[in-house]
Structure formats: C-alpha cells, structure tokens
Coordinates of C-alpha atoms and ligand atoms in Angstrom, one line a residue:
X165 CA -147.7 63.3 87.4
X166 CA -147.5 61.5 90.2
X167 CA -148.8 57.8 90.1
X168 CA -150.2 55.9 93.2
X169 CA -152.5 56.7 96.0
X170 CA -150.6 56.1 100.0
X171 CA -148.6 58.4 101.9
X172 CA -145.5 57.6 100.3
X173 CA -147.0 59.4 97.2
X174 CA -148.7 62.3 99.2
X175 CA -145.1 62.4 100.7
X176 CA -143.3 62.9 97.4
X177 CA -146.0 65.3 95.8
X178 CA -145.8 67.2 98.7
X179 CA -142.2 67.8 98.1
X180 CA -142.5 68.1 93.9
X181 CA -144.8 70.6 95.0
X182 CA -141.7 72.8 96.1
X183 CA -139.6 72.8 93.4
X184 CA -139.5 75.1 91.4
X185 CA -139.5 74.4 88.4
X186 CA -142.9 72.7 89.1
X187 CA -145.9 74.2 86.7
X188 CA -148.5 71.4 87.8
X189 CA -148.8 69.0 90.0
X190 CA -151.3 65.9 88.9
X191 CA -151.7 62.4 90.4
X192 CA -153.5 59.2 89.5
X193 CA -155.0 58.2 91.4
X194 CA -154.0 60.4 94.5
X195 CA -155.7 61.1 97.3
X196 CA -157.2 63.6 99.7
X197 CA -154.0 65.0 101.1
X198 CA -152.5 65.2 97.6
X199 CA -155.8 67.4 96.2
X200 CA -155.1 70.0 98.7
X201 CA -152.1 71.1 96.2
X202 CA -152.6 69.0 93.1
X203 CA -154.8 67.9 90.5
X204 CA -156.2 63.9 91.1
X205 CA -157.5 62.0 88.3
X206 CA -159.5 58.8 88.9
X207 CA -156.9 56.5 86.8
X208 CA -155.8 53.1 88.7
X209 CA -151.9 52.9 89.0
X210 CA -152.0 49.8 86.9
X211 CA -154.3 50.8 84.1
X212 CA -151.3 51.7 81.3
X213 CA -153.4 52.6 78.7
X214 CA -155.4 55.4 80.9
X215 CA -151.9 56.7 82.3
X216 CA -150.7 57.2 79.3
X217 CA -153.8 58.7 77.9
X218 CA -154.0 60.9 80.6
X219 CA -150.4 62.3 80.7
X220 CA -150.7 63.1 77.0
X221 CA -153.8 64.7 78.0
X222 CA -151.9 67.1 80.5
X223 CA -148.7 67.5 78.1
X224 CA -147.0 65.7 81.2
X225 CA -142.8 66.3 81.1
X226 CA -142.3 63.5 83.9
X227 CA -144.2 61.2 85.3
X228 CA -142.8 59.3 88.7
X229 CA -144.4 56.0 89.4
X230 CA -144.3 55.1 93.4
X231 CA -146.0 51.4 94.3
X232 CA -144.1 48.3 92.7
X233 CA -147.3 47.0 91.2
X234 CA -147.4 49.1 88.1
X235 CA -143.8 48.9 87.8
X236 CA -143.4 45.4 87.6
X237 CA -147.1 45.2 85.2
X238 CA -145.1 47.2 82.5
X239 CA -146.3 50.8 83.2
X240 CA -143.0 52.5 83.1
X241 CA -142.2 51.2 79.4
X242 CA -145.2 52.0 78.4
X243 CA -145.1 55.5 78.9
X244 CA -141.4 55.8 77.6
X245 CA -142.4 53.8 74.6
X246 CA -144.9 57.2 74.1
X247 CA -142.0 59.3 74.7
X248 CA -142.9 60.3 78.0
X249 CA -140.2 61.0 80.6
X250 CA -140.6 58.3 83.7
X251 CA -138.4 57.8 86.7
X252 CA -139.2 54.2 87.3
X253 CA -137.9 50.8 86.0
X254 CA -138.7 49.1 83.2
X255 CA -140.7 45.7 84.2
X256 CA -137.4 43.9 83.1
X257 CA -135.3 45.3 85.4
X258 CA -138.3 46.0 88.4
X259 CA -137.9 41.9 88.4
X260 CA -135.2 42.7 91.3
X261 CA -138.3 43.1 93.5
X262 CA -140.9 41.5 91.7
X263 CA -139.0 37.5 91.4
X264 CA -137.1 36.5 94.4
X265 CA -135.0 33.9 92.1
X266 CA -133.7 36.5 89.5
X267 CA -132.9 38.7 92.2
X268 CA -130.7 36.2 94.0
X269 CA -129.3 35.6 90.6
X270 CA -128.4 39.3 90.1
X271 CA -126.9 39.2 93.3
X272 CA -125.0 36.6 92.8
X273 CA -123.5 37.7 89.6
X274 CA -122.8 41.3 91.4
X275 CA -120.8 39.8 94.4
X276 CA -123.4 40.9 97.2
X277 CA -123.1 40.0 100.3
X278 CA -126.9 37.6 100.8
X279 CA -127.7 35.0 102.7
X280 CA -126.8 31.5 101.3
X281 CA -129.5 29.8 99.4
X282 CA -130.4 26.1 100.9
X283 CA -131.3 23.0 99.2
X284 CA -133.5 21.8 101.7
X285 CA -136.1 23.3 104.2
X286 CA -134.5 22.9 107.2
X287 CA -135.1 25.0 110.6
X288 CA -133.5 27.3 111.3
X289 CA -134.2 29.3 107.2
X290 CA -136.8 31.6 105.7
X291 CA -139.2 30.4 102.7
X292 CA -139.9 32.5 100.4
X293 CA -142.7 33.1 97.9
X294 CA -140.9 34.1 94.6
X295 CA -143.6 37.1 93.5
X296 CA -145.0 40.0 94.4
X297 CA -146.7 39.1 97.9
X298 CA -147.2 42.4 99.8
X299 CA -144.6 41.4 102.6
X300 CA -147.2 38.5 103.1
X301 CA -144.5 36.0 101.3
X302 CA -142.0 35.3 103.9
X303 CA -141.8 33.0 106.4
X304 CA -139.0 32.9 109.3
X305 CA -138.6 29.8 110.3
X306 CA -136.6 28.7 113.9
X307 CA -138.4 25.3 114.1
X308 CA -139.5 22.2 112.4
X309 CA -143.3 23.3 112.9
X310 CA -142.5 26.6 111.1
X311 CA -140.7 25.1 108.9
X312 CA -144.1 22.5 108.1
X313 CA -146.2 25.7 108.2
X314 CA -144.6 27.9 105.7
X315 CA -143.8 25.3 103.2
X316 CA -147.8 24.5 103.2
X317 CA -148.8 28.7 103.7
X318 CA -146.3 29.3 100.8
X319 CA -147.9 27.2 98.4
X320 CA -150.9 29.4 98.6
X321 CA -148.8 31.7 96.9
X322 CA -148.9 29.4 93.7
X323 CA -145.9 29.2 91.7
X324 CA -142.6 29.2 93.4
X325 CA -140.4 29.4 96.4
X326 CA -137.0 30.1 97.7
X327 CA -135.2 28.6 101.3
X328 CA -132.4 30.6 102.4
X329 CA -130.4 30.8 105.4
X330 CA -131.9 32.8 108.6
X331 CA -129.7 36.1 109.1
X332 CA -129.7 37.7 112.5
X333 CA -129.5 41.5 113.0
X334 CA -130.9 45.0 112.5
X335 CA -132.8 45.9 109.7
X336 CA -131.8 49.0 107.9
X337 CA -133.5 50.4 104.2
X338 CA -130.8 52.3 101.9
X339 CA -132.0 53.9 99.4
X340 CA -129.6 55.2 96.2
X341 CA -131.3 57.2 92.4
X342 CA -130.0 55.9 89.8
X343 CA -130.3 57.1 86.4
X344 CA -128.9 53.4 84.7
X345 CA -126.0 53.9 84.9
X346 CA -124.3 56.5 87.8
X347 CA -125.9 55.7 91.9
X348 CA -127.0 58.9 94.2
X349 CA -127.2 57.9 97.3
X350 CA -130.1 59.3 99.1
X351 CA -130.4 58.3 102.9
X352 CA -131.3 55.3 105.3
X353 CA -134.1 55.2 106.9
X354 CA -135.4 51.9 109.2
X355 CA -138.8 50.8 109.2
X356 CA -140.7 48.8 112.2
X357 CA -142.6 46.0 110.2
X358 CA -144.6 44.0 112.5
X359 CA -147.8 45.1 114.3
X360 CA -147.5 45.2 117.6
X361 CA -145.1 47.3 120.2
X362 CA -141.8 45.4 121.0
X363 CA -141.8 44.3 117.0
X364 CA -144.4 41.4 118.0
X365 CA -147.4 40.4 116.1
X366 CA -147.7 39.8 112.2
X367 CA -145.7 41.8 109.6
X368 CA -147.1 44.6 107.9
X369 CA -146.2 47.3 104.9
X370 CA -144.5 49.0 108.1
X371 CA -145.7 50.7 111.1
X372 CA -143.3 53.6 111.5
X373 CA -139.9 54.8 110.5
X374 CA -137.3 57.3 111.9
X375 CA -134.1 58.9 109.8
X376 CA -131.1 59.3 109.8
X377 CA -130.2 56.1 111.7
X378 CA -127.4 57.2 113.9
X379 CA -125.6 54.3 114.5
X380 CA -125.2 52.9 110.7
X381 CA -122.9 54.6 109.3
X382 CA -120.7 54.6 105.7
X383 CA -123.8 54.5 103.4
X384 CA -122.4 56.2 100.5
X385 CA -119.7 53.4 100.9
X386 CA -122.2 50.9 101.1
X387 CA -124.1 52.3 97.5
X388 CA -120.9 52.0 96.1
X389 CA -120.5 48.5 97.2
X390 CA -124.2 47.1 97.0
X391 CA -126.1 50.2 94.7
X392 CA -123.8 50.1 91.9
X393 CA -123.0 46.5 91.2
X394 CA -126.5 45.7 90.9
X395 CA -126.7 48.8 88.1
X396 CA -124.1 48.1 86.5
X397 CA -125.5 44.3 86.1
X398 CA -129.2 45.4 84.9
X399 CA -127.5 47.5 82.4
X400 CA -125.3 44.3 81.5
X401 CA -128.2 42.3 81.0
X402 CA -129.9 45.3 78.9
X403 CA -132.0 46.2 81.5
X404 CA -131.0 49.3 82.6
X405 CA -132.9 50.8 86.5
X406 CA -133.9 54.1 86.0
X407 CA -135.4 55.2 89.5
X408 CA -134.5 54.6 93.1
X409 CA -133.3 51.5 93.9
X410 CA -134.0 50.3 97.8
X411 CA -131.7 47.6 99.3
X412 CA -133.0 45.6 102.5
X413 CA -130.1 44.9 104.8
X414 CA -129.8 43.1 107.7
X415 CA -126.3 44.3 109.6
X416 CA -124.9 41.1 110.9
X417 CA -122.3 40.2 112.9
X418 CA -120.4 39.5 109.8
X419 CA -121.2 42.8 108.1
X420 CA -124.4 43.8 106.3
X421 CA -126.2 41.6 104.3
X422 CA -128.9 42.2 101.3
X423 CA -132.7 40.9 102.3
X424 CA -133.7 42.0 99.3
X425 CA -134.2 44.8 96.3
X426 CA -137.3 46.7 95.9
X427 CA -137.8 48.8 92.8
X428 CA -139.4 52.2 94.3
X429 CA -139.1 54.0 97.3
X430 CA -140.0 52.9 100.9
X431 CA -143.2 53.3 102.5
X432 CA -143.6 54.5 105.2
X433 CA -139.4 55.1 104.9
X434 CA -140.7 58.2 102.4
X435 CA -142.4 59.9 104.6
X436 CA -139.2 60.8 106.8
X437 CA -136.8 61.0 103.8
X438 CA -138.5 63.9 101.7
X439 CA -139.0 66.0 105.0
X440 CA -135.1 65.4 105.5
X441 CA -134.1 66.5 101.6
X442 CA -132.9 69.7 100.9
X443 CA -132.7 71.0 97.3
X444 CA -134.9 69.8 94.3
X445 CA -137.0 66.7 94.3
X446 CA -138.6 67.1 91.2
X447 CA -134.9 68.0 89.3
X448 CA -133.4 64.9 90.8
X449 CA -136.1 62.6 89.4
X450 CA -136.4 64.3 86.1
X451 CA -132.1 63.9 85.8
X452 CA -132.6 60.1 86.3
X453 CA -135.7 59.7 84.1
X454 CA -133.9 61.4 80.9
X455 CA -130.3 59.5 81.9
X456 CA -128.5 62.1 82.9
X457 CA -127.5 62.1 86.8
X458 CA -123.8 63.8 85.9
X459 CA -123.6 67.1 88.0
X460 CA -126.9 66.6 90.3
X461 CA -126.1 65.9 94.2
X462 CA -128.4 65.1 96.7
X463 CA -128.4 66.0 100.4
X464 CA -130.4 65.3 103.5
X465 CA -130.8 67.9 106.5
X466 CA -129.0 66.5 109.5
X467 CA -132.3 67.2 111.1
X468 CA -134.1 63.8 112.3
X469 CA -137.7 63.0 111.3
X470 CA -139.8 60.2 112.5
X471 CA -143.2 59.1 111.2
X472 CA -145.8 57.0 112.9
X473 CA -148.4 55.1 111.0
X474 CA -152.6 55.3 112.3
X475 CA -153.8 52.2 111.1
X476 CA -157.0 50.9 110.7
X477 CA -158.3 48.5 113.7
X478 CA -158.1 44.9 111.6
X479 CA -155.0 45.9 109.4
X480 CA -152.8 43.9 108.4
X481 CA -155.4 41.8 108.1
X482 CA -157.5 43.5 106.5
X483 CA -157.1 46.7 104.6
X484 CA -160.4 48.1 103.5
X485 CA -161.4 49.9 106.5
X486 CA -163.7 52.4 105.0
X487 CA -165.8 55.6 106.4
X488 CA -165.6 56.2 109.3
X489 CA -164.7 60.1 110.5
X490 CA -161.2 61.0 111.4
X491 CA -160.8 63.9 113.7
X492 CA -157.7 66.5 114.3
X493 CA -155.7 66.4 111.3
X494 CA -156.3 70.3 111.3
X495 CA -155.0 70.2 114.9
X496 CA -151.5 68.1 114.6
X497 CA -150.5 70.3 111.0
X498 CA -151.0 73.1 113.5
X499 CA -148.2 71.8 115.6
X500 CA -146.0 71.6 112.3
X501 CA -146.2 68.2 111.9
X502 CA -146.5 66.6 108.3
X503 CA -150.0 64.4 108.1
X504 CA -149.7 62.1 104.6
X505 CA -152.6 60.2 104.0
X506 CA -152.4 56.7 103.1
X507 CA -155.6 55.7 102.8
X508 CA -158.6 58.2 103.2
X509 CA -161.4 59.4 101.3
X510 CA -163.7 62.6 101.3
X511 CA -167.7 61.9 102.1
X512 CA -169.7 64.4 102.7
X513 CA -166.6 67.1 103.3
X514 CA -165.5 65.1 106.0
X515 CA -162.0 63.0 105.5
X516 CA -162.6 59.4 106.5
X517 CA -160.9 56.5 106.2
X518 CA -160.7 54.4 103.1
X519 CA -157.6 51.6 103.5
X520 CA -155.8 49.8 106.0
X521 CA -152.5 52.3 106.8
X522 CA -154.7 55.5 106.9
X523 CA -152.1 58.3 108.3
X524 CA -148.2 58.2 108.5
X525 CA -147.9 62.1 110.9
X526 CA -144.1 62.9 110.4
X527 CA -142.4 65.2 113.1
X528 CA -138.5 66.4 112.5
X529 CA -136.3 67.8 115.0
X530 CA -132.5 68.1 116.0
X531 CA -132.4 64.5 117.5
X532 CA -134.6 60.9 117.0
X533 CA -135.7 61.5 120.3
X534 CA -137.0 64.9 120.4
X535 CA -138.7 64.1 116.4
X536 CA -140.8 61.2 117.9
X537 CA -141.8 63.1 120.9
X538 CA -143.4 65.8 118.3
X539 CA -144.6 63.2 116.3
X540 CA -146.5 61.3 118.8
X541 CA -147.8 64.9 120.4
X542 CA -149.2 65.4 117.1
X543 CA -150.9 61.7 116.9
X544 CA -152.3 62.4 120.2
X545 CA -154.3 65.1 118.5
X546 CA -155.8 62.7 116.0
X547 CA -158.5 60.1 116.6
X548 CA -161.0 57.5 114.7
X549 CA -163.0 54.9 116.0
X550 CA -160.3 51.8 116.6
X551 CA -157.3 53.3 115.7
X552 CA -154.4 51.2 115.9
X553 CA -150.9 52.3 115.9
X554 CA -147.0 51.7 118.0
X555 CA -146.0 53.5 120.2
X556 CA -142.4 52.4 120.6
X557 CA -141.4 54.0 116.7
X558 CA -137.8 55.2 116.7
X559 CA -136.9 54.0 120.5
X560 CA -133.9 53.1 119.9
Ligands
AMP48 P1 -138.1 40.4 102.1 O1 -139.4 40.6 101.4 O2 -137.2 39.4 101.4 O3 -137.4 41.7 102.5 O4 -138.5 39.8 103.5 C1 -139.4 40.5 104.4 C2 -138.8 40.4 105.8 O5 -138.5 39.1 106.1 C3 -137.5 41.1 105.9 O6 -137.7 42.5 106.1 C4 -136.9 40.4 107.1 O7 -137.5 40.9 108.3 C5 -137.4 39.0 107.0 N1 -136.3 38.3 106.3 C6 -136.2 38.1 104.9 N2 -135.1 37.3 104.6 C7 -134.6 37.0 105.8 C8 -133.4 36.2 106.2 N3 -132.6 35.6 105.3 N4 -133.1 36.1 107.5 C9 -133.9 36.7 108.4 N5 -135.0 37.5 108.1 C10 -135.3 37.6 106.9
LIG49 N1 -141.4 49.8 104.3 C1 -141.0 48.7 103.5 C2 -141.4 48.8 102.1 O1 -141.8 49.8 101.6 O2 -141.2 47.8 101.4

C-alpha cells in the first residue's frame, strides 16, 4: 500500500507494480495515474487511524509512506505498533526533516560537514524556519534588507528559527535505504527548485530533475561518510531510520556540505530514479521495513533520465488549480515517455487538473542530453490552459 497522492508516489507504484513478488497494489489516497494499475482508497495520508484500518482491511504485508507530513505526524509507528510492516521513519527519528535544530544537532554529533550556525543575523546567512514549511521556510540572505525581511517573513512561521552561514555551490540530492542500521546507496539525482528558467523566480517543491549527475562523483563514498553517521546516531539516540534517507548537499569549494536531511524520497528526484533502477523495488523496501538489508544490492541503469514538471499557471503560489482538461497524455506515453501525475483528478472521464505540480513526463536515454530532448518532445505533446513549466531542466 502505497501512501500519498503526487508523482513521486505514482512514480514508485509504478515501479512496485513490477516486482514480482507484487499480488496487489493499493494506495491512499492515490491518484489517477496510480488507478490505471492499482487499487486507490479515499484515505488522507495523515489520517493514522483510517490507514491503519484500511491496511488490515486489505491484509497489507508492507505499507511505504512517500510525503514527510505523515511521517513526521506519527503514521509510520502507528502502523508498526499494529504489526504492520512500513518502510518509513518513526516521527522520532523523521525529526531530521521535520526540526531544523535537532537536525543540526544530529549533525553535529555525527561529524558532518554543515554550514556553521551564527549567533546573529547578519548578511550574508540564510534564516531558517525550524518546522515543516514546504521549502517556503528559508530565506537566503546577501543583504541587510534580506536579512530585515526574512527575520520578519520567518516569524509567520511561529515558533522558531535558525541563522546559518550562506554556502555557495551546486546543489546535488543523495539518496541512501537504510534499514536502521546498514546504508544502500541508491543514486543522485539534482533538482531545479525555483520557478523560472535560469533558476530565477521563487522556490518551489522543484521544477525538474535529471540523473545520474555526471560530474559528482564518489556517492557510495559519500553514504559512507554522511548516510551512515547520521544512522548510526538515530539508532544511538534509540531512534532508529527505517526508509530512505535524502541528504541536501551543496558541493563547495571546500568539499560538499549538508543543507539538510529529509526523511522520504525526493520529488520530483523520484521520478528519474525509479525509471533508472534495475532489480526489485518492492523487495528493497520490504528488506528495510522488516530490518534486514544484509544480502540486498541496489543498482541504477547507466541510462540517463530527466523529468520535467507541468505546473499549474499560479503555482508556487498557489496550489489548487482545479479542472480544467489536460490534453495528450495518451500522445507523449506513445513516445515512451513516463507521464506521473502529481496532481490530477477524473471529471466526467476526462483527466483534469487538481494541484499545483500537475505532471512530472520522464524521458531516459544513453546521455542527459538526448533524455531531455525526449522528455521535452513528449511535453510538447501535452497542453492545458496556462501551463507553466522550464525549459532549461538538465542543461547542464
Ligand atoms: P533546506 O530546506 O534547508 O534544504 O533549504 C532549502 C533551500 O535553501 C536549499 O535547497 C538551498 O537552495 C537553500 N539553502 C539552505 N541552506 C543554505 C545555506 N546554508 N546556504 C545557501 N543556500 C541554502
Ligand atoms: N525535490 C526536493 C524535495 O523533494 O524536497
């Protein structure tokens, strides 16, 4: 059972769906693309009590948990109180995403390369927001008047906020399964966050991604270095991670950095990872949710794929962008791209749009270069009223 409702999820059923020691595929709540090969239930991702009613319902042997929100609410514990397999983290240890403070403190006590934490709001930093925010809780700062801003925006936050120094660099997403106690590294992926072409504009949940990223090299090195010591000191602290653990770098002229843990897998980083896996998805998770990663290996094509997000014409502003007809889905899967849906609904037997990051259409091929050219031929093919979307993913 697969829990959430965006591409990412559509992205990971899709490749459950191939393993083969899958008998059913459900998700709660899913979505459109997801119903083509899987059974949706209308359970919220953050309603425990249904989840757990409605795996016991379907006799469900794992259940794999993809947005942070339910994570960090508790859901994950509550279904392994019940006995119910779960690759996800316990709210305790999904804290590295959820509090920026006990992450830094984690960090810390692992050795991790971060940037240095600052007393006082001074320009250049970044402030912070300590909770959950959406990637709406950071603020780079390279003057005073930033500086002014973001301590006034962050308040709106409530509660509190961190000031750290301002690293320079590329951004880069590793991802690595972990089971507790053993790492798996699986892939890097990096994501284009802000709006607008030329990375200008306001941040968003991420506009595109492309993978492998042929100039970063060393990751397994890197989980070893970054991956494991943060394990290793949840499972200190009692708290062992039981999922996939996704580190935020920025490489620096010094060496990579950590921006920051997040509990779950990337979005729309998913979307070009699970095209990119070869073996069993659904084996690999089940091995981490019962403990057990000893003798499981994980490995990525060294075939490229790029994804390229349709969003909705306010987003990231606004993310409720809702009916209106989307044409030539049909047409780019004919070209063999992958089309997740992120946010779509079902009126009338038409698919329309129902969010704010409606499609992510994922193309793979030898190179970067040759993915994102099918990828965009495919987008080309599909239309709605104000679409929005890059067109400079993966030129790099
Ligand atoms: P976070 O939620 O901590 O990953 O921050 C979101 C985004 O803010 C990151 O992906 C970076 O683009 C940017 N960011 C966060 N921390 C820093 C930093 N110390 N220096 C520069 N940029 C940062
Ligand atoms: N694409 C960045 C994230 O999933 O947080």
């Amino acid at each position: 059972m697969v829990v959430g409702s965006g591409a990412r999820e559509h992205a990971l059923a899709w490749r459950l769906a191939q393993s083969h020691g899958l008998t059913e595929l459900h998700a709660a709540p899913g979505n459109p693309g997801i119903a083509a090969f899987g059974r949706c239930h209308p359970v919220r991702p953050d309603d425990a009590e249904g989840l757990l009613s409605l795996a016991v319902t379907i006799g469900a042997d794992l259940v794999v948990v993809g947005p942070e929100g339910p994570l960090v609410a508790g859901v994950a514990d509550e279904l392994r109180k019940n006995g119910i397999p779960v690759f996800g983290p316990s709210a305790d240890a999904a804290r590295i995403e959820g509090s920026k403070s006990f992450a830094k403190d984690v960090m810390r006590a692992a050795g991790l390369p971060i940037a240095e934490t600052l007393s006082v709001a001074r320009a250049p930093c970044v402030v912070k927001a300590d909770g959950l925010a959406s990637g709406k809780g950071v603020f780079v700062c390279h003057t005073a008047k930033q500086v002014d801003e973001a301590l006034r925006d962050v308040t709106a936050f409530g509660g509190d906020f961190v000031v750290e120094e301002l690293l320079e660099g590329e951004e880069v997403s590793l991802f690595a399964l972990t089971d507790g106690r053993r790492v798996l590294p699986f892939g890097a992926a990096q994501d284009f966050k802000r709006i607008g072409d030329g990375d200008t504009g306001p941040n968003t949940g991420g506009m595109g991604a492309y993978s492998p990223v042929p100039w970063f090299e060393g990751t397994d090195e890197l989980v070893a270095s970054i991956h494991q010591p943060v394990v290793d000191e949840l499972a200190r602290r009692g708290s062992p991670f039981i999922g996939v653990l996704f580190a935020g770098l920025m490489i620096t002229p010094d060496g990579p950095k950590v921006l920051e843990f997040n509990a779950r897998f990337g979005d729309p980083e998913t979307q070009v990872l699970m095209p990119r896996l070869e073996g069993d998805l659904l084996q690999l998770l089940f091995a981490c949710a019962v403990g057990d990663l000893s003798g499981s290996s994980a490995r990525l094509s060294d075939d490229a794929a790029v994804t390229v997000v349709l969003a909705a014409p306010d987003y990231p502003a606004r993310s409720d962008f809702a009916g209106t007809e989307i044409d030539g889905i049909a047409a780019a899967e004919a070209t063999g791209a992958l089309v997740f849906h992120g946010g779509t609904a079902v009126r009338n037997g038409a698919v329309v749009t129902n969010g704010g990051r409606i499609l992510s259409v994922t193309a793979t091929a030898p190179t970067v270069s040759d993915a994102r050219d099918r990828a965009y031929a495919a987008v080309d093919l599909i239309s709605f009223d104000g679409v929005q979307y890059r067109r400079d993913i993966a030129c790099v």
